[in-house]
mmCIF file of C-alpha atoms in Angstrom:
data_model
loop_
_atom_site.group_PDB
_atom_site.id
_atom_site.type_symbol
_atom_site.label_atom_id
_atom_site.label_comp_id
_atom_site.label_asym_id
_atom_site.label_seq_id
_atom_site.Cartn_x
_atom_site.Cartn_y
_atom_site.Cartn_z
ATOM 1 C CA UNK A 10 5.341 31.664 -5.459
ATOM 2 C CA UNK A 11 2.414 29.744 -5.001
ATOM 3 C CA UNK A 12 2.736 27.585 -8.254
ATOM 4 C CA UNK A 13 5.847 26.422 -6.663
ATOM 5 C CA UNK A 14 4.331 25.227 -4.213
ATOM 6 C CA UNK A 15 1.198 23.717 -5.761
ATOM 7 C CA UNK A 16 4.037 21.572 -8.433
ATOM 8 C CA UNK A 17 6.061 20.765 -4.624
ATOM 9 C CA UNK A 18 2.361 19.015 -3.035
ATOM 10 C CA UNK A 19 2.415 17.058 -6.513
ATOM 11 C CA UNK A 20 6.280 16.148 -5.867
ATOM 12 C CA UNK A 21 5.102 14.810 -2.229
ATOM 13 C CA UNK A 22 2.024 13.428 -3.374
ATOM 14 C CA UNK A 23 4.313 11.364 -5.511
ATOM 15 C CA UNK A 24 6.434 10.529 -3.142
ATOM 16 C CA UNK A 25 3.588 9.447 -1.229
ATOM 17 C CA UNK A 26 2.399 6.986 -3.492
ATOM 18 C CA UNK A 27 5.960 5.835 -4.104
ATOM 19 C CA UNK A 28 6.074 4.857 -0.824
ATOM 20 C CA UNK A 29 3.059 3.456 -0.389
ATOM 21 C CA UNK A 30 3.828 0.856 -3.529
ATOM 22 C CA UNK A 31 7.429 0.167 -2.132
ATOM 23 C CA UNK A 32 5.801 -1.173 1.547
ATOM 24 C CA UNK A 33 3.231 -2.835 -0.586
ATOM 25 C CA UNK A 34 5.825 -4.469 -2.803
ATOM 26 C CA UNK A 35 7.806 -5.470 0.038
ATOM 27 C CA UNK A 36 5.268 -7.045 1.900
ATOM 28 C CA UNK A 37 4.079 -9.112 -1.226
ATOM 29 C CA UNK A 38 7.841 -10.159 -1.510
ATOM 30 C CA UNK A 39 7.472 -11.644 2.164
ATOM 31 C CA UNK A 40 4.484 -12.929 1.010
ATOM 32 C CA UNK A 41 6.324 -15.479 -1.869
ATOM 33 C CA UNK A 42 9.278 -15.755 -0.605
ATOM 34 C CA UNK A 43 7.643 -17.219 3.218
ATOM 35 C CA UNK A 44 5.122 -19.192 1.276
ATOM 36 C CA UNK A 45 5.616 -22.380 3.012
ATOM 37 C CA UNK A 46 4.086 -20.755 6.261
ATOM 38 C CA UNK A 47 2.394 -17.463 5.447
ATOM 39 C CA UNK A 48 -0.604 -19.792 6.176
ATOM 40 C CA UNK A 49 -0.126 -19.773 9.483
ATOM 41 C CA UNK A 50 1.523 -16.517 9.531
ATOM 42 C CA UNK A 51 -1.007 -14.130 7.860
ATOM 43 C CA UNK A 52 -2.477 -12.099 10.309
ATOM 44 C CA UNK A 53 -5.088 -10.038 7.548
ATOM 45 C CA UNK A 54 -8.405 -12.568 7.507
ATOM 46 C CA UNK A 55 -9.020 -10.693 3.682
ATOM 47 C CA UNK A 56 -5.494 -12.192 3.368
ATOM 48 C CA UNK A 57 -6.188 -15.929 4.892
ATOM 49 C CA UNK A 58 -9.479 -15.908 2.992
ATOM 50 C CA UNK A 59 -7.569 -15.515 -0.258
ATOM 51 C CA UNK A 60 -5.096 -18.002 0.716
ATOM 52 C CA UNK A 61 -7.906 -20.217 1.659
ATOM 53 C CA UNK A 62 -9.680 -20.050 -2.058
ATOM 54 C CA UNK A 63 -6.222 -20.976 -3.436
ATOM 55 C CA UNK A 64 -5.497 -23.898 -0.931
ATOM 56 C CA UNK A 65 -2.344 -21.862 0.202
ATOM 57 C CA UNK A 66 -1.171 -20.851 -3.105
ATOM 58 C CA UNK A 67 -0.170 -16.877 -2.775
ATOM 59 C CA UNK A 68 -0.480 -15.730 -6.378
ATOM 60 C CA UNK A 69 -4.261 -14.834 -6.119
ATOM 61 C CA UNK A 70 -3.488 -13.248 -2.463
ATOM 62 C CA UNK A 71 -0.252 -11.116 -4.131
ATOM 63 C CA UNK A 72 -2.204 -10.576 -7.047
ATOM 64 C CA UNK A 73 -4.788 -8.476 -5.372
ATOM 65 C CA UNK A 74 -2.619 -6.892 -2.743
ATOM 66 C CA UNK A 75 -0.982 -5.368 -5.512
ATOM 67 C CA UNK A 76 -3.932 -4.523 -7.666
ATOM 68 C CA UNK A 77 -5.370 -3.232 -4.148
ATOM 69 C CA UNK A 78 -2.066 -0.955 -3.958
ATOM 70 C CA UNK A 79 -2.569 0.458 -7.557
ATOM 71 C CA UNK A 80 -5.728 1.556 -7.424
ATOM 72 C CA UNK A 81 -5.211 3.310 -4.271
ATOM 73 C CA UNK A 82 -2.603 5.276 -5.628
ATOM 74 C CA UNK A 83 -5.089 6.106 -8.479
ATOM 75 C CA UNK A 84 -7.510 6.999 -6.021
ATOM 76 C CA UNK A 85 -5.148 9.374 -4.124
ATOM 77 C CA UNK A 86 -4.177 11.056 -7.224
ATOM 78 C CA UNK A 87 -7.944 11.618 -8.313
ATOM 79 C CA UNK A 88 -8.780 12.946 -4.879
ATOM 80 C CA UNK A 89 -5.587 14.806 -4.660
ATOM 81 C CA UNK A 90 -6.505 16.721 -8.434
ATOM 82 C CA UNK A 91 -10.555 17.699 -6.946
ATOM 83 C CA UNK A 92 -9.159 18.495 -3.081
ATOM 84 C CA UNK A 93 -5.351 19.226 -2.816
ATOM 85 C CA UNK A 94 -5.411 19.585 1.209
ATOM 86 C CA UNK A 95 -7.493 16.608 1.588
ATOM 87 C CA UNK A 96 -5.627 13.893 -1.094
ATOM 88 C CA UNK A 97 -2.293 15.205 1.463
ATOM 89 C CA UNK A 98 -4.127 14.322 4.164
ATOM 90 C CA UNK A 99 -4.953 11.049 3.110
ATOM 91 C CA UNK A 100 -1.942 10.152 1.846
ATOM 92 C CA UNK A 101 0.145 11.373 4.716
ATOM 93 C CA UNK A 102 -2.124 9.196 6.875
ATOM 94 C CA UNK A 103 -1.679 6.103 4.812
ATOM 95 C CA UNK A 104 1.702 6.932 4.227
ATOM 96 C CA UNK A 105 2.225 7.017 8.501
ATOM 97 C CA UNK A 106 0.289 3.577 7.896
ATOM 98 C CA UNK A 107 2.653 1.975 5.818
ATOM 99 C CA UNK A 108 5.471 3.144 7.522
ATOM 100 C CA UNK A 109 4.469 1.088 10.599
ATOM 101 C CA UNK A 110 3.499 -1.819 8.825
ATOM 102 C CA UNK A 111 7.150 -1.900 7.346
ATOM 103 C CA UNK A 112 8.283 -1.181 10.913
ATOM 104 C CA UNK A 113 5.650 -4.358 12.073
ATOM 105 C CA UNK A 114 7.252 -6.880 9.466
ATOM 106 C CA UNK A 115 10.798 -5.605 9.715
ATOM 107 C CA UNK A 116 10.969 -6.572 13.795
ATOM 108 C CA UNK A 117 8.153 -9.248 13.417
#
């Protein structure tokens, strides 16, 4: 019984990162498609700084975000193999994270 449940925490753990990549996907969508203004929009100052190396150009800024988003999937799954309870926690947490972000842009 407990195996089943060890395979279900990698199923959510999964779904976790799934998640995660979809609200970071999303947001870099915003990010292109409002590229005209995301200048003035961008509220991250990592984010403005980026756009500010690139003279508003949004490829290096998506280009990271996304990199960003990878590797903290990686780095959920690594903690998540050493420390079950802990990678959940963590990934619940960013996962209640994201979640508001997508609420923030969706009535933004």
């Amino acid at each position: 019984m407990f195996r089943r449940l060890r395979g279900c925490g990698a199923v959510w753990l999964g779904m976790c990162c799934l998640l995660i990549a979809f609200v970071s996907v999303h947001d870099a969508a915003l990010v292109v498609t409002n590229h005209e203004v995301i200048h003035e929009m961008e509220q991250n100052p990592i984010g403005v700084w980026l756009l500010d190396l690139q003279d508003g150009q949004v490829w290096l800024f998506v280009a990271v975000k996304l990199v960003c988003t990878a590797l903290v999937c990686a780095v959920l799954i690594t903690l998540y193999k050493h420390q079950r309870r802990i990678g959940m926690t963590v990934a619940a947490s960013l996962v209640c994270f994201q979640l508001s972000l997508l609420c923030y842009l969706t009535v933004a």
